């Protein structure tokens, strides 16, 4: 029967024939067909339990697996191969096990027994096979079972086995860190070996153990002198052909020992001292003509930086890095830049010396080198070199890849802000960034630029003229157009002034200015945000430039029918300002006050809680616009409103801009604190309703109303009652947001004397967010003749009981009175 | 630690692949094709290392082969030397190694590799010692 069988089935293909067949397949489909056929044959053959050719079949299976086809049906066969007695079988079996199995398969547990037997086999090569496989695919259980065996083998006298056993232990420890203690005693004596292989692997093991557990680290610190001795012998020993790589004796061992020294010497001054000499010696003795030498030097530099070395050694290290930078080989430059980046914070001065080389690397053809060079350059800017560095960086900005550009711009602007020698240079740099980087700038740079210009009042005329020139050249870059439009709008009258230092005055007519802005507006490439800026700028110009009111009016009115709601709203409101409220126009369009500086943050934090649908609201709601302000900051907003409330009613309601990132356009009046959290939303009106609203306003004598949706439905909380001052809270939960409470604060004065300069401030526990809007006024007339109201918004995300502390100050009869109070009596419905 | 080693030919076909750290099959395929793509499209002017998803890739191009090695936390220059040593070993065993040699003698290449790198760490870099088991194997079979 068996004879028949052997005859009927031909011997399976040899591996090389299979390979030849696969390679000759023309298309992928052909190849798949060949592979599938072969897999079927192999599967049949496995089923038939054919011993002789199993090894060949599994070899073919491994090849197929490497090509990417599934080969899991071979796993059991690998097992059988491992159990066989022949070396070739075992070899292929273990190779298959390493490639096909891992600890997630169940089959691999079955190997444990075979492994155990093979670990105690006589032939060292079989033992080594087993060790290799064990280290590669061990699981937790297997490790625990076989760790004892491995440890015994570490102590064996055969260097070959020792090596492999050590690395197997390395794998086991990685898997099961607890078993580390078992191997520690064995390793101590390993360093006395002469065999380089054993030394290398032992060092490897010790490194791994030290990294894993600080106790072992401490334990191995005592080995430092021994390691130093080994290293010394290594360099001093003559030429040894076995371990020589391009003239350096066993560089791998040197590198490994250096790394272990680094780990042991980290944060330990005693160990570091012992190492100092040897480090210096190796550094000076290494031959750097080949890459090998560089590899060793690199490791030395890393070690010097990692331990507590003396200053001279550190300087040596940085000098080595400097030499690397000058090397022609790009690999070495890359490595040097990488390391310098890590070192620059610690050894700033030493790195400064190599600044010019680093800046040269900005022009390297390799992008990863350029990336590191730019990071380093930013770290190296200081007051002395800022001019030169900026020049180089701006040059780089012009030619660099888009992915760098936005980060680069932000960094340049920040660096300019920190180190600029004078204002004029600072403004010039920021303008250069705007013109060079085009549309890649992030939104906050626009904010910063505008803030900068408005701060430097001496250079207003210069700024506006430069920006006009730039805009004339090129109005397609959005951030530039935005900044330029804003400046021209704000300082338009200075555009022809003559007293600019060092620059020829610009001679343009007002018509030219308006034409330019009109072109920007009409351009299809301008984003909506830019157009919004331009419309507002044109509006402002109507009060700055005297001669072109009619033309401006015409332009603005055309956008009254624009399809974009933002533009339409602005246009209609401004048109209204022209027609019905012309007498208000100059006051409304006055110069903006100084913008408050705020920390640069790159996220915008607008919340949309109160966003009201534009067209769908009733006219009775009349929230006066505002920006949210934290209770402790004094606001210019409040001041301006005070001016307004004395004479004229509020300005036309303004929309807050939701176009992420750009500045809030509200600012006919106010605060450009666009990064300050929640901008509150405002009105509301459909264009038709506008007239009624404004009418309503003018007729009331009381200051603008601040009331909340509908009537309040909760009892009034008396927050404060002293000396005739009564402060009441009318609270209501916001309709559309369960965590928000809106409180209407009313302050009344029942004493016979008026209270002037009334300021109300509030503080809440940390989990809350508080928004205080502008008060209606600062004077409370006596004997309850009138009130001051203020709208307070409280956001309570964690639904905690509301508590609030008050601070009130006012002047009465010439005395400044300051009061504090606390309110705990908020009705619980507000937060539950 | 060495995460993986690949030998690919100029067209990007994998000839030898060794993982020292377990990865799922499709992850591995994705990673391989991404890395191979990047390696083969780099010019001579660019340096021999780059990083790919938290792993530093060191590669070395020979006439029609490319040795790619993914490492974490190791000296890149030393790894380059290691690739050199490996190639030397193959060269001295096969006498002027070519791609076909590697293809047809896959299991021997793996054996050499296992002598030099074990479990992600460099074990032994002496050419003669690495080739001993192979010589035994050849003598026996």
PDB file of C-alpha atoms in Angstrom, chain A residues 616-787:
ATOM      1  CA  UNK A 616     -36.076  84.587  13.263  1.00  0.00           C
ATOM      2  CA  UNK A 617     -36.284  86.767  16.247  1.00  0.00           C
ATOM      3  CA  UNK A 618     -38.756  89.196  17.595  1.00  0.00           C
ATOM      4  CA  UNK A 619     -37.953  92.818  17.813  1.00  0.00           C
ATOM      5  CA  UNK A 620     -38.579  93.015  21.482  1.00  0.00           C
ATOM      6  CA  UNK A 621     -35.340  91.386  22.348  1.00  0.00           C
ATOM      7  CA  UNK A 622     -32.779  94.045  22.593  1.00  0.00           C
ATOM      8  CA  UNK A 623     -29.550  92.844  23.839  1.00  0.00           C
ATOM      9  CA  UNK A 624     -26.889  95.384  23.485  1.00  0.00           C
ATOM     10  CA  UNK A 625     -23.816  94.008  21.799  1.00  0.00           C
ATOM     11  CA  UNK A 626     -20.839  93.329  23.837  1.00  0.00           C
ATOM     12  CA  UNK A 627     -17.731  91.447  24.147  1.00  0.00           C
ATOM     13  CA  UNK A 628     -17.432  89.216  27.116  1.00  0.00           C
ATOM     14  CA  UNK A 629     -15.049  90.563  29.680  1.00  0.00           C
ATOM     15  CA  UNK A 630     -13.694  88.912  32.746  1.00  0.00           C
ATOM     16  CA  UNK A 631     -14.829  90.620  35.872  1.00  0.00           C
ATOM     17  CA  UNK A 632     -11.472  91.821  36.986  1.00  0.00           C
ATOM     18  CA  UNK A 633     -10.257  93.566  33.865  1.00  0.00           C
ATOM     19  CA  UNK A 634     -11.169  97.155  33.371  1.00  0.00           C
ATOM     20  CA  UNK A 635     -12.558  97.570  29.931  1.00  0.00           C
ATOM     21  CA  UNK A 636     -12.445 100.287  27.448  1.00  0.00           C
ATOM     22  CA  UNK A 637     -15.664  98.938  26.264  1.00  0.00           C
ATOM     23  CA  UNK A 638     -17.363 100.083  29.390  1.00  0.00           C
ATOM     24  CA  UNK A 639     -15.845 103.499  29.114  1.00  0.00           C
ATOM     25  CA  UNK A 640     -16.980 104.050  25.624  1.00  0.00           C
ATOM     26  CA  UNK A 641     -20.433 102.942  26.420  1.00  0.00           C
ATOM     27  CA  UNK A 642     -20.474 105.466  29.164  1.00  0.00           C
ATOM     28  CA  UNK A 643     -19.663 108.193  26.762  1.00  0.00           C
ATOM     29  CA  UNK A 644     -22.381 106.933  24.546  1.00  0.00           C
ATOM     30  CA  UNK A 645     -24.969 106.585  27.177  1.00  0.00           C
ATOM     31  CA  UNK A 646     -24.678 110.150  28.213  1.00  0.00           C
ATOM     32  CA  UNK A 647     -25.581 111.561  24.921  1.00  0.00           C
ATOM     33  CA  UNK A 648     -26.338 109.321  22.086  1.00  0.00           C
ATOM     34  CA  UNK A 649     -27.890 105.912  22.051  1.00  0.00           C
ATOM     35  CA  UNK A 650     -25.926 102.830  21.271  1.00  0.00           C
ATOM     36  CA  UNK A 651     -24.313 102.410  17.958  1.00  0.00           C
ATOM     37  CA  UNK A 652     -25.893 100.138  15.420  1.00  0.00           C
ATOM     38  CA  UNK A 653     -25.817  96.567  16.564  1.00  0.00           C
ATOM     39  CA  UNK A 654     -22.934  94.576  15.360  1.00  0.00           C
ATOM     40  CA  UNK A 655     -22.462  90.972  14.465  1.00  0.00           C
ATOM     41  CA  UNK A 656     -19.739  88.889  15.881  1.00  0.00           C
ATOM     42  CA  UNK A 657     -17.717  87.176  13.278  1.00  0.00           C
ATOM     43  CA  UNK A 658     -17.771  83.451  13.335  1.00  0.00           C
ATOM     44  CA  UNK A 659     -15.275  82.948  10.597  1.00  0.00           C
ATOM     45  CA  UNK A 660     -12.866  81.022  12.671  1.00  0.00           C
ATOM     46  CA  UNK A 661      -9.567  82.516  13.489  1.00  0.00           C
ATOM     47  CA  UNK A 662      -9.995  85.983  12.139  1.00  0.00           C
ATOM     48  CA  UNK A 663     -10.383  88.967  14.337  1.00  0.00           C
ATOM     49  CA  UNK A 664     -13.703  89.831  15.639  1.00  0.00           C
ATOM     50  CA  UNK A 665     -15.033  92.503  13.499  1.00  0.00           C
ATOM     51  CA  UNK A 666     -17.231  93.974  16.114  1.00  0.00           C
ATOM     52  CA  UNK A 667     -14.910  96.563  16.679  1.00  0.00           C
ATOM     53  CA  UNK A 668     -16.238  99.798  15.846  1.00  0.00           C
ATOM     54  CA  UNK A 669     -16.092 100.262  19.518  1.00  0.00           C
ATOM     55  CA  UNK A 670     -14.041  97.981  21.163  1.00  0.00           C
ATOM     56  CA  UNK A 671     -11.811  95.545  22.475  1.00  0.00           C
ATOM     57  CA  UNK A 672      -9.933  93.406  20.053  1.00  0.00           C
ATOM     58  CA  UNK A 673      -9.477  90.693  22.609  1.00  0.00           C
ATOM     59  CA  UNK A 674     -10.423  88.062  20.136  1.00  0.00           C
ATOM     60  CA  UNK A 675      -8.669  85.325  22.026  1.00  0.00           C
ATOM     61  CA  UNK A 676     -10.532  86.010  25.187  1.00  0.00           C
ATOM     62  CA  UNK A 677     -13.073  83.320  25.792  1.00  0.00           C
ATOM     63  CA  UNK A 678     -16.622  83.343  24.930  1.00  0.00           C
ATOM     64  CA  UNK A 679     -17.587  86.024  22.629  1.00  0.00           C
ATOM     65  CA  UNK A 680     -21.126  86.661  23.227  1.00  0.00           C
ATOM     66  CA  UNK A 681     -23.489  86.961  20.490  1.00  0.00           C
ATOM     67  CA  UNK A 682     -25.698  89.888  19.859  1.00  0.00           C
ATOM     68  CA  UNK A 683     -28.405  91.108  17.802  1.00  0.00           C
ATOM     69  CA  UNK A 684     -30.658  90.167  15.900  1.00  0.00           C
ATOM     70  CA  UNK A 685     -32.425  92.380  13.579  1.00  0.00           C
ATOM     71  CA  UNK A 686     -33.749  91.786  10.218  1.00  0.00           C
ATOM     72  CA  UNK A 687     -33.016  94.837   8.140  1.00  0.00           C
ATOM     73  CA  UNK A 688     -36.562  96.026   8.177  1.00  0.00           C
ATOM     74  CA  UNK A 689     -36.873  95.888  11.891  1.00  0.00           C
ATOM     75  CA  UNK A 690     -33.775  97.966  12.296  1.00  0.00           C
ATOM     76  CA  UNK A 691     -35.465 101.244  11.960  1.00  0.00           C
ATOM     77  CA  UNK A 692     -37.985 100.501  14.581  1.00  0.00           C
ATOM     78  CA  UNK A 693     -35.340  99.417  16.955  1.00  0.00           C
ATOM     79  CA  UNK A 694     -33.300 102.510  16.624  1.00  0.00           C
ATOM     80  CA  UNK A 695     -36.352 104.624  16.904  1.00  0.00           C
ATOM     81  CA  UNK A 696     -37.258 102.909  20.062  1.00  0.00           C
ATOM     82  CA  UNK A 697     -33.850 103.650  21.335  1.00  0.00           C
ATOM     83  CA  UNK A 698     -33.820 107.307  20.776  1.00  0.00           C
ATOM     84  CA  UNK A 699     -37.088 107.822  22.463  1.00  0.00           C
ATOM     85  CA  UNK A 700     -36.241 106.214  25.722  1.00  0.00           C
ATOM     86  CA  UNK A 701     -34.392 108.306  28.170  1.00  0.00           C
ATOM     87  CA  UNK A 702     -33.280 105.410  30.188  1.00  0.00           C
ATOM     88  CA  UNK A 703     -30.033 103.791  29.249  1.00  0.00           C
ATOM     89  CA  UNK A 704     -30.228 100.833  26.908  1.00  0.00           C
ATOM     90  CA  UNK A 705     -32.211  98.034  28.297  1.00  0.00           C
ATOM     91  CA  UNK A 706     -30.623  94.897  29.322  1.00  0.00           C
ATOM     92  CA  UNK A 707     -33.271  92.354  29.688  1.00  0.00           C
ATOM     93  CA  UNK A 708     -33.475  88.741  29.162  1.00  0.00           C
ATOM     94  CA  UNK A 709     -35.766  86.485  27.215  1.00  0.00           C
ATOM     95  CA  UNK A 710     -39.227  87.183  28.375  1.00  0.00           C
ATOM     96  CA  UNK A 711     -40.147  87.763  31.953  1.00  0.00           C
ATOM     97  CA  UNK A 712     -38.209  86.254  34.720  1.00  0.00           C
ATOM     98  CA  UNK A 713     -39.765  83.234  36.171  1.00  0.00           C
ATOM     99  CA  UNK A 714     -37.799  82.886  39.331  1.00  0.00           C
ATOM    100  CA  UNK A 715     -37.821  84.927  42.483  1.00  0.00           C
ATOM    101  CA  UNK A 716     -35.587  87.880  42.859  1.00  0.00           C
ATOM    102  CA  UNK A 717     -32.481  87.294  44.929  1.00  0.00           C
ATOM    103  CA  UNK A 718     -31.331  90.158  47.011  1.00  0.00           C
ATOM    104  CA  UNK A 719     -27.634  90.044  46.682  1.00  0.00           C
ATOM    105  CA  UNK A 720     -26.628  93.051  48.661  1.00  0.00           C
ATOM    106  CA  UNK A 721     -28.355  95.533  50.842  1.00  0.00           C
ATOM    107  CA  UNK A 722     -26.362  98.067  52.764  1.00  0.00           C
ATOM    108  CA  UNK A 723     -26.243 101.795  53.278  1.00  0.00           C
ATOM    109  CA  UNK A 724     -29.040 102.377  50.893  1.00  0.00           C
ATOM    110  CA  UNK A 725     -27.558 100.339  48.080  1.00  0.00           C
ATOM    111  CA  UNK A 726     -29.743  97.458  47.045  1.00  0.00           C
ATOM    112  CA  UNK A 727     -28.485  94.986  44.495  1.00  0.00           C
ATOM    113  CA  UNK A 728     -30.949  92.480  43.152  1.00  0.00           C
ATOM    114  CA  UNK A 729     -30.487  89.484  40.901  1.00  0.00           C
ATOM    115  CA  UNK A 730     -33.191  88.389  38.560  1.00  0.00           C
ATOM    116  CA  UNK A 731     -32.140  84.935  37.501  1.00  0.00           C
ATOM    117  CA  UNK A 732     -33.169  82.766  34.694  1.00  0.00           C
ATOM    118  CA  UNK A 733     -31.905  79.680  33.073  1.00  0.00           C
ATOM    119  CA  UNK A 734     -31.087  80.092  29.419  1.00  0.00           C
ATOM    120  CA  UNK A 735     -33.607  78.430  27.180  1.00  0.00           C
ATOM    121  CA  UNK A 736     -31.261  76.572  24.972  1.00  0.00           C
ATOM    122  CA  UNK A 737     -28.500  75.703  27.328  1.00  0.00           C
ATOM    123  CA  UNK A 738     -29.015  73.874  30.556  1.00  0.00           C
ATOM    124  CA  UNK A 739     -25.704  74.878  32.019  1.00  0.00           C
ATOM    125  CA  UNK A 740     -26.107  78.579  31.493  1.00  0.00           C
ATOM    126  CA  UNK A 741     -27.827  80.983  33.810  1.00  0.00           C
ATOM    127  CA  UNK A 742     -28.524  84.562  32.915  1.00  0.00           C
ATOM    128  CA  UNK A 743     -28.714  87.009  35.753  1.00  0.00           C
ATOM    129  CA  UNK A 744     -29.944  90.535  35.455  1.00  0.00           C
ATOM    130  CA  UNK A 745     -28.334  92.651  38.137  1.00  0.00           C
ATOM    131  CA  UNK A 746     -30.216  95.704  39.229  1.00  0.00           C
ATOM    132  CA  UNK A 747     -28.688  98.223  41.549  1.00  0.00           C
ATOM    133  CA  UNK A 748     -30.859 100.813  43.167  1.00  0.00           C
ATOM    134  CA  UNK A 749     -30.073 103.613  45.532  1.00  0.00           C
ATOM    135  CA  UNK A 750     -32.494 104.511  48.239  1.00  0.00           C
ATOM    136  CA  UNK A 751     -30.280 107.007  49.980  1.00  0.00           C
ATOM    137  CA  UNK A 752     -30.648 110.728  49.383  1.00  0.00           C
ATOM    138  CA  UNK A 753     -27.272 111.075  47.689  1.00  0.00           C
ATOM    139  CA  UNK A 754     -26.360 109.850  44.212  1.00  0.00           C
ATOM    140  CA  UNK A 755     -23.750 107.162  43.825  1.00  0.00           C
ATOM    141  CA  UNK A 756     -21.135 107.881  41.228  1.00  0.00           C
ATOM    142  CA  UNK A 757     -18.503 105.693  39.610  1.00  0.00           C
ATOM    143  CA  UNK A 758     -20.438 102.583  40.484  1.00  0.00           C
ATOM    144  CA  UNK A 759     -18.488  99.447  39.629  1.00  0.00           C
ATOM    145  CA  UNK A 760     -19.809  95.963  40.219  1.00  0.00           C
ATOM    146  CA  UNK A 761     -17.486  92.949  40.154  1.00  0.00           C
ATOM    147  CA  UNK A 762     -18.189  89.323  40.843  1.00  0.00           C
ATOM    148  CA  UNK A 763     -16.197  86.166  41.430  1.00  0.00           C
ATOM    149  CA  UNK A 764     -17.304  82.559  41.267  1.00  0.00           C
ATOM    150  CA  UNK A 765     -15.786  79.205  42.231  1.00  0.00           C
ATOM    151  CA  UNK A 766     -13.344  77.624  39.833  1.00  0.00           C
ATOM    152  CA  UNK A 767     -15.692  75.249  38.085  1.00  0.00           C
ATOM    153  CA  UNK A 768     -17.861  78.090  36.820  1.00  0.00           C
ATOM    154  CA  UNK A 769     -17.398  80.523  34.019  1.00  0.00           C
ATOM    155  CA  UNK A 770     -18.561  84.058  34.417  1.00  0.00           C
ATOM    156  CA  UNK A 771     -19.298  86.686  31.824  1.00  0.00           C
ATOM    157  CA  UNK A 772     -20.090  90.190  32.894  1.00  0.00           C
ATOM    158  CA  UNK A 773     -21.443  92.440  30.248  1.00  0.00           C
ATOM    159  CA  UNK A 774     -21.126  96.184  30.327  1.00  0.00           C
ATOM    160  CA  UNK A 775     -23.250  97.960  32.852  1.00  0.00           C
ATOM    161  CA  UNK A 776     -25.815 100.369  31.690  1.00  0.00           C
ATOM    162  CA  UNK A 777     -24.095 103.167  33.479  1.00  0.00           C
ATOM    163  CA  UNK A 778     -22.096 104.112  36.497  1.00  0.00           C
ATOM    164  CA  UNK A 779     -24.349 106.573  38.233  1.00  0.00           C
ATOM    165  CA  UNK A 780     -27.203 105.499  40.434  1.00  0.00           C
ATOM    166  CA  UNK A 781     -29.511 108.424  41.038  1.00  0.00           C
ATOM    167  CA  UNK A 782     -30.741 108.856  44.576  1.00  0.00           C
ATOM    168  CA  UNK A 783     -34.021 107.946  46.142  1.00  0.00           C
ATOM    169  CA  UNK A 784     -34.696 105.117  43.710  1.00  0.00           C
ATOM    170  CA  UNK A 785     -35.037 107.456  40.787  1.00  0.00           C
ATOM    171  CA  UNK A 786     -33.256 105.052  38.516  1.00  0.00           C
ATOM    172  CA  UNK A 787     -31.187 101.905  38.429  1.00  0.00           C
TER     173      UNK A 787
END
